[in-house]
XYZ file of N, CA and C in Angstrom:
825
model
N 33.916 -23.620 -32.688
C 33.713 -21.932 -33.570
C 33.144 -22.054 -34.312
N 33.160 -22.950 -35.451
C 32.511 -22.305 -36.609
C 31.483 -21.860 -36.105
N 30.451 -23.024 -35.837
C 29.011 -23.198 -35.242
C 29.079 -21.724 -34.170
N 29.614 -21.207 -33.993
C 29.940 -19.952 -32.956
C 29.594 -19.141 -34.197
N 30.303 -19.053 -34.819
C 30.023 -17.526 -35.633
C 29.027 -17.128 -37.032
N 28.819 -18.713 -37.453
C 27.835 -18.877 -38.318
C 26.178 -18.183 -37.129
N 25.831 -18.445 -36.039
C 25.090 -18.200 -35.552
C 25.276 -16.501 -34.888
N 26.215 -16.152 -34.592
C 26.323 -15.262 -33.902
C 26.211 -13.657 -35.754
N 26.690 -14.585 -36.768
C 26.741 -13.534 -38.651
C 25.174 -13.765 -38.393
N 24.408 -15.118 -38.267
C 22.434 -15.090 -38.412
C 22.089 -14.176 -37.760
N 21.980 -13.752 -36.071
C 21.138 -12.367 -35.391
C 21.911 -11.443 -35.401
N 23.199 -11.229 -36.381
C 23.533 -9.730 -36.675
C 22.856 -9.349 -37.720
N 22.707 -10.159 -38.633
C 21.763 -10.321 -39.617
C 20.247 -9.643 -40.025
N 19.988 -10.404 -38.327
C 18.206 -10.537 -38.533
C 17.830 -8.450 -37.505
N 19.380 -8.271 -36.439
C 19.052 -7.150 -36.136
C 19.642 -5.820 -37.540
N 20.188 -5.897 -38.287
C 20.360 -5.224 -39.375
C 18.894 -4.844 -39.509
N 18.167 -6.186 -40.166
C 17.330 -6.275 -40.673
C 16.239 -5.651 -39.939
N 15.905 -5.846 -38.798
C 14.803 -4.792 -38.143
C 15.173 -3.406 -38.000
N 15.816 -3.225 -37.724
C 16.428 -1.390 -37.446
C 16.316 -1.479 -38.775
N 16.646 -1.338 -40.302
C 16.494 -0.525 -41.668
C 14.950 -1.188 -41.406
N 14.310 -1.622 -41.648
C 12.754 -1.289 -41.728
C 11.986 -0.739 -41.171
N 12.673 -0.347 -39.569
C 11.862 0.337 -37.997
C 12.699 1.563 -38.778
N 13.369 2.181 -39.098
C 14.369 3.717 -39.409
C 13.758 4.141 -41.459
N 13.046 2.879 -42.274
C 13.427 3.275 -42.887
C 12.239 4.083 -43.101
N 10.886 4.477 -42.545
C 10.196 5.042 -42.930
C 9.607 6.148 -42.014
N 10.025 8.014 -42.770
C 9.893 8.410 -42.005
C 8.747 8.818 -40.546
N 8.943 8.938 -39.472
C 8.372 8.989 -38.451
C 7.004 8.000 -38.031
N 7.760 6.615 -38.125
C 7.126 5.161 -38.196
C 7.628 5.375 -36.601
N 8.518 5.497 -35.761
C 8.834 5.324 -34.737
C 8.150 6.674 -33.661
N 8.161 7.882 -33.494
C 7.283 8.358 -33.507
C 6.062 8.579 -32.831
N 5.173 7.777 -34.216
C 3.891 7.030 -34.442
C 3.499 6.493 -33.531
N 4.040 4.984 -33.430
C 4.214 4.007 -32.555
C 4.110 4.653 -31.702
N 4.754 5.672 -31.124
C 5.399 6.056 -29.264
C 3.615 6.325 -29.551
N 3.026 7.424 -29.982
C 1.912 8.218 -29.934
C 1.097 7.240 -29.816
N 0.787 6.132 -30.763
C -0.316 4.981 -30.484
C -0.391 4.516 -29.141
N 0.693 4.216 -28.800
C 0.788 4.081 -27.351
C 0.128 4.694 -26.160
N 0.202 5.782 -26.336
C -0.057 6.544 -24.921
C -1.622 6.970 -25.209
N -1.962 7.106 -26.366
C -2.978 7.460 -26.794
C -4.497 6.160 -26.553
N -5.828 6.619 -25.304
C -5.986 5.850 -25.235
C -7.488 5.532 -26.621
N -7.408 4.411 -25.529
C -8.550 3.450 -26.863
C -9.895 3.921 -26.791
N -9.892 4.299 -25.934
C -11.901 4.979 -26.009
C -12.041 5.666 -25.135
N -11.772 7.177 -25.689
C -11.940 9.172 -24.820
C -12.609 8.911 -23.920
N -13.786 8.301 -24.587
C -14.753 8.092 -24.152
C -15.052 7.805 -22.680
N -14.526 6.875 -22.072
C -14.253 5.793 -21.219
C -13.821 7.552 -19.446
N -12.910 7.565 -20.104
C -12.509 8.703 -19.202
C -13.505 9.628 -18.963
N -14.297 10.201 -19.797
C -14.966 11.389 -19.447
C -15.996 10.396 -19.353
N -17.007 9.716 -19.141
C -17.689 9.009 -18.595
C -17.821 9.292 -17.123
N -16.406 8.001 -17.017
C -15.855 8.364 -14.830
C -15.543 9.888 -14.936
N -15.208 10.777 -15.012
C -14.894 12.456 -14.875
C -16.809 12.819 -14.791
N -17.107 11.674 -14.901
C -18.881 12.774 -15.222
C -19.525 12.191 -14.219
N -19.224 11.313 -13.691
C -20.311 10.245 -12.443
C -19.250 11.318 -11.333
N -18.233 12.337 -11.382
C -17.650 12.203 -9.551
C -18.630 13.977 -9.502
N -19.033 13.712 -8.324
C -20.034 14.032 -7.519
C -19.652 15.443 -6.688
N -18.696 16.392 -6.543
C -18.414 16.857 -6.090
C -19.331 17.012 -4.280
N -20.781 17.304 -4.869
C -21.497 17.030 -3.740
C -22.042 16.453 -3.482
N -22.385 15.227 -3.634
C -22.114 14.025 -3.081
C -21.444 13.539 -2.349
N -19.856 14.499 -2.374
C -18.563 13.435 -1.977
C -18.466 14.053 -0.539
N -19.034 15.302 -0.816
C -19.368 16.018 0.604
C -20.123 15.857 1.737
N -21.430 15.406 1.528
C -22.724 15.492 1.870
C -22.271 13.752 2.576
N -21.144 13.045 1.805
C -20.996 11.714 2.452
C -19.807 11.486 3.183
N -18.892 12.832 2.606
C -18.114 12.757 4.279
C -18.587 13.532 5.868
N -19.390 13.878 5.288
C -19.692 14.507 6.778
C -20.654 14.026 7.554
N -21.940 12.480 6.133
C -22.426 11.901 7.356
C -21.568 11.038 8.290
N -20.635 10.511 7.529
C -19.702 10.106 8.358
C -18.656 10.026 9.375
N -18.153 11.258 9.281
C -17.240 12.415 10.418
C -18.039 12.821 11.223
N -19.717 13.050 11.314
C -19.755 13.794 11.767
C -20.504 13.409 13.476
N -20.205 11.806 13.678
C -19.954 11.641 14.917
C -19.259 10.338 14.781
N -18.152 10.347 16.112
C -16.905 9.436 16.810
C -18.069 8.118 16.283
N -16.740 7.137 15.268
C -17.817 5.713 15.241
C -16.525 4.761 15.330
N -16.211 4.420 16.475
C -15.329 3.440 16.638
C -15.653 2.522 17.459
N -14.676 1.306 16.746
C -15.066 -0.102 16.181
C -15.453 -1.027 17.423
N -16.555 -1.402 17.464
C -17.559 -1.963 18.537
C -18.599 -1.567 19.206
N -18.831 0.154 18.747
C -19.568 0.399 19.439
C -20.840 1.098 18.795
N -22.079 1.514 18.544
C -22.728 1.242 18.185
C -23.123 2.027 17.352
N -22.453 3.194 17.398
C -21.794 4.354 16.025
C -21.914 3.580 14.657
N -20.526 2.564 14.935
C -19.676 1.900 14.386
C -20.422 1.749 13.444
N -21.503 0.255 13.850
C -22.931 -0.472 12.755
C -23.235 0.408 12.383
N -24.354 1.203 13.229
C -24.230 2.485 12.138
C -24.072 2.587 10.621
N -22.832 3.478 11.030
C -22.234 3.145 9.574
C -21.807 2.547 8.515
N -21.510 0.972 9.226
C -21.624 -0.154 8.528
C -22.467 -0.692 7.647
N -23.786 -0.062 8.529
C -25.241 -0.278 7.949
C -25.025 0.449 6.831
N -24.934 1.870 6.596
C -25.182 3.149 5.777
C -24.122 2.778 4.630
N -22.933 2.218 4.613
C -21.957 2.014 3.254
C -22.856 0.732 2.482
N -22.964 -0.138 3.751
C -23.614 -1.370 2.550
C -25.107 -0.405 1.483
N -25.818 -0.181 2.761
C -27.384 -0.492 1.809
C -26.479 1.326 0.204
N -25.497 1.595 0.847
C -24.711 3.236 -0.208
C -24.964 2.598 -1.524
N -23.600 0.943 -1.340
C -23.446 -0.176 -2.770
C -24.289 -0.433 -3.275
N -25.783 -0.776 -2.173
C -26.935 -2.093 -2.966
C -27.235 -0.461 -3.895
N -27.221 1.024 -3.473
C -28.051 2.046 -4.429
C -26.973 2.271 -5.454
N -26.123 1.817 -5.529
C -24.654 1.674 -6.404
C -25.407 0.802 -7.810
N -25.379 -0.478 -7.200
C -26.037 -0.845 -8.317
C -25.393 -2.302 -8.045
N -24.515 -2.518 -6.512
C -23.998 -3.708 -6.315
C -25.052 -5.125 -6.309
N -24.663 -6.009 -6.392
C -25.423 -6.682 -6.483
C -26.060 -7.772 -5.500
N -24.611 -7.478 -4.304
C -25.109 -8.000 -2.941
C -23.528 -7.532 -2.381
N -23.859 -7.309 -1.137
C -23.430 -6.355 -0.038
C -24.275 -6.870 0.993
N -23.142 -7.734 2.088
C -22.791 -7.805 3.559
C -21.922 -7.810 4.717
N -22.627 -7.477 5.443
C -22.021 -7.384 7.181
C -21.743 -8.580 7.259
N -20.136 -8.793 7.809
C -20.246 -9.905 8.847
C -19.410 -9.330 9.839
N -19.971 -10.132 11.091
C -19.311 -9.987 12.313
C -18.444 -10.924 12.692
N -17.725 -10.299 13.434
C -15.856 -10.965 13.709
C -15.565 -10.458 15.790
N -15.998 -11.916 16.222
C -15.145 -11.393 18.004
C -13.892 -11.278 17.240
N -13.593 -9.917 18.074
C -11.799 -9.610 18.541
C -11.709 -8.849 19.757
N -10.562 -8.212 20.353
C -10.738 -8.130 21.205
C -10.002 -6.246 20.999
N -11.087 -5.909 21.475
C -11.001 -3.998 21.405
C -10.592 -4.107 23.194
N -10.068 -3.095 23.004
C -9.460 -1.662 24.319
C -9.861 -0.101 24.539
N -10.422 0.266 24.944
C -10.830 1.363 25.771
C -10.960 1.792 26.317
N -10.405 3.278 26.792
C -10.693 4.214 27.640
C -11.019 4.174 28.790
N -11.277 4.017 30.050
C -11.995 3.615 31.227
C -12.766 4.490 31.682
N -13.745 4.796 32.089
C -14.799 5.237 31.703
C -15.074 5.976 33.425
N -14.557 5.277 34.130
C -14.592 5.569 35.908
C -13.855 6.624 35.752
N -14.171 7.876 37.198
C -13.497 8.871 37.421
C -12.130 8.596 38.304
N -11.668 9.373 37.346
C -9.735 8.986 38.186
C -9.253 8.465 37.269
N -9.712 8.209 36.742
C -8.856 7.016 35.775
C -8.737 7.157 34.432
N -9.185 8.256 34.461
C -8.594 9.252 33.099
C -6.575 9.350 32.887
N -6.616 9.663 31.631
C -5.509 9.159 31.037
C -4.923 10.224 30.839
N -4.129 11.069 32.166
C -3.015 12.366 31.874
C -1.539 12.022 32.291
N -1.063 12.975 31.822
C 0.112 13.340 31.692
C 0.611 13.963 33.266
N 1.662 14.065 34.257
C 1.937 14.934 35.059
C 3.266 15.236 35.216
N 4.047 16.433 35.083
C 5.319 16.649 35.758
C 4.912 17.084 37.045
N 6.067 16.321 37.786
C 6.278 16.738 39.312
C 7.600 17.224 39.383
N 7.281 18.184 40.163
C 8.833 18.500 40.217
C 8.532 18.324 42.276
N 9.819 18.081 42.623
C 10.150 18.606 44.404
C 9.434 20.299 44.689
N 9.153 19.530 46.131
C 8.595 20.626 46.575
C 8.297 20.197 48.483
N 8.725 20.690 49.066
C 8.585 19.973 50.593
C 7.355 20.962 51.429
N 6.854 21.227 50.105
C 5.418 21.895 50.868
C 4.036 21.196 50.667
N 4.623 20.311 49.974
C 3.522 18.962 49.452
C 3.685 17.769 50.082
N 2.696 17.364 51.238
C 2.386 16.330 51.657
C 3.498 15.393 51.192
N 3.756 15.160 49.807
C 4.662 13.681 49.185
C 5.845 14.524 48.955
N 6.279 15.636 48.920
C 7.358 16.113 48.738
C 6.919 16.705 46.806
N 6.179 16.294 46.143
C 5.505 16.796 45.167
C 4.662 17.744 44.563
N 4.560 18.665 44.239
C 4.232 19.398 42.996
C 4.162 19.152 41.407
N 3.145 19.342 41.662
C 2.977 19.252 40.018
C 2.648 20.735 39.352
N 3.827 20.364 38.192
C 4.008 21.567 37.075
C 2.928 21.676 36.312
N 2.727 20.112 35.981
C 2.273 20.292 34.221
C 1.585 19.040 34.875
N 0.278 19.376 33.651
C -1.008 18.486 33.095
C -1.366 18.152 31.847
N -1.601 17.078 31.745
C -1.905 16.861 30.274
C -3.473 17.275 30.246
N -4.469 17.481 29.040
C -5.734 18.278 29.177
C -6.032 16.098 28.967
N -7.684 16.132 29.226
C -7.783 15.293 28.683
C -8.765 15.158 27.873
N -9.287 15.719 27.346
C -9.601 15.981 25.951
C -9.213 17.246 25.521
N -9.058 17.055 24.358
C -8.169 18.459 23.061
C -9.931 19.247 23.110
N -9.357 20.711 22.972
C -10.769 21.248 22.886
C -10.498 21.149 21.012
N -11.816 21.146 20.517
C -12.257 20.988 19.070
C -12.541 21.768 19.051
N -12.184 21.660 17.422
C -11.747 22.467 16.507
C -13.032 23.426 15.424
N -14.615 22.555 15.798
C -15.517 22.923 15.146
C -16.439 22.201 15.842
N -17.410 22.519 15.898
C -18.477 22.367 16.711
C -19.246 20.357 17.121
N -18.215 19.903 14.656
C -19.117 18.405 14.998
C -17.613 17.584 15.559
N -16.448 18.284 16.400
C -15.663 17.962 17.522
C -16.057 17.439 18.838
N -16.879 18.006 19.285
C -17.277 18.206 20.654
C -18.153 17.136 20.417
N -18.626 16.279 21.404
C -19.664 14.958 21.949
C -19.213 14.557 23.153
N -20.521 14.081 23.692
C -19.832 13.006 25.245
C -19.611 12.069 24.465
N -19.135 11.563 23.131
C -18.642 10.373 23.317
C -17.273 10.920 21.833
N -17.544 10.657 22.465
C -15.581 11.479 21.539
C -14.278 10.884 22.603
N -13.740 10.012 22.317
C -13.230 9.049 23.203
C -11.840 10.235 23.620
N -11.346 10.244 24.807
C -10.470 10.972 25.113
C -9.006 10.169 24.291
N -7.975 11.168 24.417
C -6.800 9.447 24.073
C -6.093 8.958 25.231
N -6.023 8.065 24.330
C -5.697 6.798 25.952
C -4.507 5.951 24.641
N -3.644 5.184 25.983
C -2.769 3.962 24.755
C -3.661 2.578 25.318
N -3.766 2.087 23.390
C -4.533 1.334 23.649
C -4.200 -0.069 24.038
N -5.225 -1.135 24.990
C -4.218 -2.681 25.361
C -3.227 -2.372 26.413
N -2.861 -1.576 26.855
C -2.425 -1.149 27.777
C -2.702 -1.140 29.723
N -2.472 -2.054 30.247
C -2.838 -1.565 31.501
C -3.097 -0.436 32.407
N -4.199 -0.194 33.283
C -4.614 0.300 33.867
C -3.762 0.256 34.820
N -3.310 1.576 35.722
C -2.121 1.946 36.145
C -1.492 3.520 36.580
N -0.041 3.598 37.044
C 0.255 4.744 37.244
C 1.542 4.433 37.044
N 2.336 5.455 36.068
C 4.228 4.681 35.986
C 4.454 6.280 36.284
N 5.478 5.535 37.157
C 6.296 7.438 37.480
C 7.742 6.513 37.064
N 8.349 8.190 37.206
C 9.953 7.623 36.534
C 10.370 9.084 35.412
N 11.946 9.007 35.751
C 12.614 10.528 35.406
C 11.894 10.474 33.724
N 11.739 12.022 33.175
C 11.992 12.191 31.697
C 12.705 11.725 31.006
N 12.703 11.732 30.597
C 13.825 12.011 28.664
C 12.895 12.026 27.326
N 14.332 12.428 27.390
C 13.713 13.366 25.487
C 14.782 12.672 24.560
N 13.892 11.378 23.688
C 14.779 10.628 23.030
C 14.621 11.198 21.406
N 14.241 12.503 21.069
C 14.064 12.585 19.307
C 12.957 12.172 18.782
N 13.306 11.374 17.941
C 11.904 10.772 17.360
C 11.989 9.224 17.345
N 12.383 8.946 18.589
C 12.186 7.744 19.225
C 12.684 6.299 18.578
N 14.117 6.956 18.022
C 14.368 5.894 16.355
C 15.288 4.372 17.469
N 15.684 3.212 17.009
C 16.479 2.689 17.858
C 17.686 3.689 18.255
N 18.765 4.450 17.122
C 19.472 5.391 16.716
C 19.369 6.438 17.433
N 18.641 6.485 17.610
C 18.105 8.005 19.169
C 18.450 7.631 20.364
N 18.352 6.358 20.489
C 17.895 4.912 21.704
C 19.648 5.170 22.342
N 19.872 5.331 20.896
C 21.888 4.828 19.960
C 22.836 5.583 21.424
N 21.648 6.751 20.901
C 23.222 7.946 20.896
C 22.952 8.963 22.715
N 21.564 8.542 22.942
C 20.869 8.642 24.193
C 22.167 7.916 25.238
N 22.031 6.670 25.066
C 22.978 5.558 25.841
C 24.417 6.100 25.730
N 25.223 5.849 24.496
C 26.781 5.197 24.430
C 27.348 7.169 24.399
N 26.490 7.834 22.999
C 27.085 9.618 23.749
C 26.822 10.133 24.562
N 25.865 9.831 25.485
C 25.271 10.856 26.656
C 25.303 10.459 27.502
N 25.406 8.851 27.776
C 25.808 8.003 28.912
C 24.789 8.307 29.658
N 23.725 8.191 29.100
C 22.172 8.181 29.689
C 21.643 6.989 29.904
N 21.378 6.326 30.856
C 20.661 5.226 31.659
C 19.156 5.520 31.325
N 18.407 4.675 30.525
C 17.666 4.622 30.107
C 16.636 3.724 30.988
N 17.020 3.128 31.854
C 15.576 1.960 32.510
C 15.748 2.334 32.891
N 14.405 2.400 33.104
C 12.748 3.285 34.220
C 12.843 4.116 33.747
N 12.715 4.744 32.833
C 12.914 6.132 32.698
C 11.692 6.224 31.583
N 10.817 6.905 32.103
C 8.785 7.508 30.938
C 10.411 8.658 29.722
N 10.120 8.195 28.544
C 10.720 8.173 27.037
C 9.528 9.091 26.547
N 9.677 10.016 25.973
C 8.459 11.578 24.950
C 9.646 11.321 24.582
N 9.195 11.466 22.771
C 9.313 11.655 21.308
C 8.530 12.301 20.649
N 8.681 13.035 19.670
C 7.879 13.353 18.628
C 7.631 12.784 17.458
N 6.412 13.118 17.040
C 6.113 12.772 15.444
C 7.111 12.934 14.355
N 7.259 11.316 13.530
C 7.519 11.932 12.522
C 9.343 10.324 12.393
N 9.881 10.365 10.710
C 10.029 9.321 10.237
C 10.280 8.564 11.042
N 9.106 7.586 11.522
C 8.942 6.638 11.899
C 7.582 6.507 12.133
N 6.668 4.966 11.678
C 5.266 4.943 13.006
C 5.736 5.092 14.272
N 4.663 5.717 14.699
C 5.085 6.089 16.001
C 4.486 4.429 17.051
N 3.786 3.367 16.603
C 3.516 2.278 16.703
C 5.705 1.680 16.891
N 6.314 2.122 15.810
C 8.048 1.656 15.890
C 8.238 2.223 17.269
N 8.339 3.470 17.849
C 8.656 4.284 18.845
C 8.653 2.946 19.449
N 7.446 3.050 19.673
C 7.425 2.464 21.339
C 8.135 0.941 20.944
N 8.207 0.009 19.681
C 8.647 -1.552 19.586
C 10.220 -0.941 19.825
N 10.653 0.002 19.096
C 12.144 0.333 19.687
C 12.622 0.517 20.791
N 11.539 1.312 21.113
C 12.192 1.030 23.027
C 12.866 -0.044 24.219
N 11.168 -1.308 23.115
C 10.658 -2.109 24.199
C 11.941 -2.778 24.271
N 12.718 -3.113 22.155
C 13.974 -3.618 21.821
C 15.068 -2.989 22.632
N 14.706 -2.198 23.065
C 16.547 -1.538 23.723
C 16.472 -2.200 25.119
N 14.967 -1.743 25.604
C 15.132 -2.508 27.201
C 15.355 -3.795 27.184
N 14.506 -5.031 25.979
C 15.401 -6.601 26.069
C 17.078 -6.313 25.863
N 17.886 -5.196 24.735
C 18.590 -5.215 25.188
C 19.122 -5.936 23.422
N 17.751 -6.796 22.827
C 18.591 -6.393 21.234
C 17.451 -5.617 20.028
N 18.090 -4.530 20.301
C 17.325 -3.658 19.490
C 19.519 -3.617 18.319
N 19.201 -2.961 17.380
C 20.888 -2.830 16.897
C 20.191 -1.105 16.068
N 21.376 -1.234 15.790
C 21.137 0.080 14.527
C 20.582 -0.450 13.585
N 19.940 0.720 12.866
C 19.247 0.550 11.598
C 19.773 0.144 10.412
N 19.858 -0.841 9.836
C 20.860 -0.907 8.411
C 20.251 0.084 6.816
N 20.696 0.643 6.475
C 20.312 1.674 5.524
C 19.462 0.424 4.564
N 18.988 0.958 3.213
C 18.438 0.259 2.383
C 19.659 -0.576 1.476
N 20.491 -0.109 0.861
C 21.462 -0.999 0.568
C 22.015 -1.690 1.365
N 22.050 -1.636 2.634
C 22.228 -3.201 3.343
C 21.426 -3.718 3.255
N 20.306 -3.681 3.538
C 19.191 -4.559 3.326
C 19.042 -5.793 2.340
N 19.539 -4.906 1.090
C 19.075 -5.351 -0.060
C 20.460 -6.332 -0.056
N 21.695 -5.775 0.675
C 23.007 -6.714 0.060
C 23.205 -8.098 0.553
N 22.534 -8.243 1.889
C 21.906 -8.967 3.222
C 21.123 -9.508 2.076
N 19.791 -9.376 1.554
C 18.855 -10.446 1.032
C 19.955 -11.082 -0.386
N 20.386 -10.156 -1.073
C 21.690 -11.048 -1.931
C 21.663 -11.899 -1.427
N 23.194 -11.870 -0.430
C 23.698 -12.896 0.004
C 23.266 -13.473 0.269
N 22.195 -13.914 1.131
C 21.271 -15.012 1.869
C 20.777 -16.024 -0.016
N 20.163 -14.830 -0.803
C 19.916 -15.585 -2.020
C 20.734 -16.648 -2.543
N 22.087 -16.314 -2.270
C 23.085 -16.777 -3.508
C 23.589 -17.717 -2.456
N 23.237 -17.804 -0.766
C 23.822 -18.517 -0.203
C 22.866 -20.244 0.223
N 21.578 -19.474 0.367
C 20.685 -20.529 -0.306
C 20.293 -21.724 -1.998
N 20.969 -20.740 -2.541
C 20.958 -21.365 -4.036
C 22.347 -22.058 -4.021
N 23.797 -21.602 -3.583
C 24.729 -22.294 -3.985
C 24.439 -23.472 -2.748
N 23.653 -24.280 -1.720
C 23.781 -24.818 -0.533
C 22.711 -25.918 -1.610
N 21.334 -25.471 -2.206
C 20.276 -26.118 -3.029
C 20.712 -27.536 -4.233
N 21.296 -25.747 -5.434
C 21.579 -26.496 -6.520
C 22.891 -26.683 -6.307
N 23.858 -25.837 -5.299
C 25.825 -26.744 -6.236
C 26.326 -25.319 -7.140
N 27.536 -25.301 -7.347
C 28.646 -24.674 -8.015
C 27.957 -25.130 -9.508
N 28.525 -24.251 -10.759
C 27.955 -25.041 -11.495
C 29.674 -26.597 -11.944
N 28.847 -27.501 -12.199
C 30.484 -28.436 -12.755
C 30.779 -28.231 -14.347
N 30.819 -27.744 -14.969
C 30.982 -27.624 -16.619
C 32.209 -27.177 -16.018
N 33.418 -27.645 -17.350
C 34.551 -26.949 -17.099
C 34.232 -25.640 -18.172
N 33.957 -25.942 -19.625
C 33.314 -25.049 -20.424
C 32.802 -23.900 -20.120
N 32.990 -22.569 -20.334
C 32.253 -21.323 -20.018
C 31.405 -21.458 -21.285
N 31.694 -22.047 -22.219
C 31.088 -20.916 -23.467
C 30.222 -22.615 -23.470
N 28.756 -22.302 -23.897
C 27.962 -23.357 -23.915
C 28.093 -23.660 -25.055
N 27.929 -22.879 -26.120
C 28.591 -23.267 -27.891
C 29.459 -24.156 -28.246
N 30.718 -24.042 -27.365
C 31.805 -24.226 -27.682
C 31.377 -25.932 -26.599
N 31.019 -26.168 -25.920
C 30.490 -28.081 -25.774
C 29.808 -28.809 -26.334
N 28.664 -27.253 -27.162
C 27.775 -28.511 -27.503
C 28.339 -28.330 -28.770
N 29.302 -27.481 -29.622
C 29.822 -27.271 -30.918
C 29.345 -28.236 -31.877
N 29.886 -29.818 -31.307
C 29.941 -31.104 -32.445
C 28.207 -31.636 -32.922
N 27.383 -31.176 -31.510
C 26.249 -31.403 -32.015
C 25.259 -30.101 -32.464
N 26.126 -29.160 -32.429
C 24.988 -27.582 -33.116
C 25.647 -28.227 -34.834
N 26.920 -28.393 -35.145
C 27.288 -28.661 -36.241
C 26.714 -28.732 -36.999
N 26.267 -30.759 -36.455
C 25.383 -31.406 -37.490
C 24.071 -30.604 -37.995
N 23.883 -30.623 -36.718
C 22.281 -29.662 -36.873
C 22.416 -28.532 -37.928
N 23.319 -27.968 -37.918
C 22.750 -26.454 -39.156
C 23.394 -27.700 -40.322
N 24.341 -28.729 -40.469
C 24.781 -28.357 -42.013
C 23.160 -29.371 -42.616
N 22.870 -29.826 -41.470
C 21.116 -30.528 -42.285
C 20.147 -30.136 -42.300
N 19.671 -28.566 -41.477
C 18.826 -27.253 -42.362
C 19.948 -27.320 -43.254
N 21.024 -26.724 -43.471
C 21.390 -25.938 -44.887
C 20.995 -27.049 -45.900
N 21.134 -28.750 -45.817
C 20.698 -29.249 -46.935
C 19.450 -29.566 -47.239
N 19.003 -29.393 -46.027
C 16.872 -29.374 -46.516
C 16.591 -28.402 -47.596
N 17.607 -27.377 -46.959
C 16.915 -26.077 -47.804
C 17.613 -25.630 -48.757
N 18.930 -26.256 -49.457
C 19.350 -26.627 -50.517
C 18.241 -26.722 -51.496
């Protein structure tokens, strides 16, 4: 206890001394804060701002967006070479293009294999008993002249097999896991062999498909909140630490008390040396 008292008193004296020196001069605290906020060399920011050319930015964007440049297509090579040349013109010592062989997916260009969505309604007058009530457009109306052209790729479901999918249509809000649970548990709608449509927003569109796929496999669970995820991470870390390190074995909860006999001799030796 004696050793701990001496250490606490020493620490308290040091803290008080720091506070006195800090507040002894007028405006010292404000001056230090202002120094940390002030730029070391304001001319650097000005040089960077002067390098920005809005006309050049406009020209670059017009070139990059003037034609479609889908990965793996000839136009993509043109864009890549242009970007490389731009880096070299800007003063880079070296800029290279590397080629990778990857699996890419493109929509079918054969007649009759366009990606369309049709809504069919019963109609006895038709040979197959159904009438097309709605059919989606193959091409979206261009917003301006730059959005039109033969090289514009129509919407398609990448990496999917070619074929026709038929089924009842079900609206699933945002396509979240909780939306699928709501449809099945609250509304009693069986989603097996159904075509699901969902609106944009709330989560990445790829996750909407993943949620539907997991629901089909019966592996999906309601999404956890951020708090639940952090608690789960904390508990996992705690369990892992206990398994590897183990619990504390010392009976004393105070390190200073446990080491008091050693600390007293050290403090006495230091005091003797200073006298």
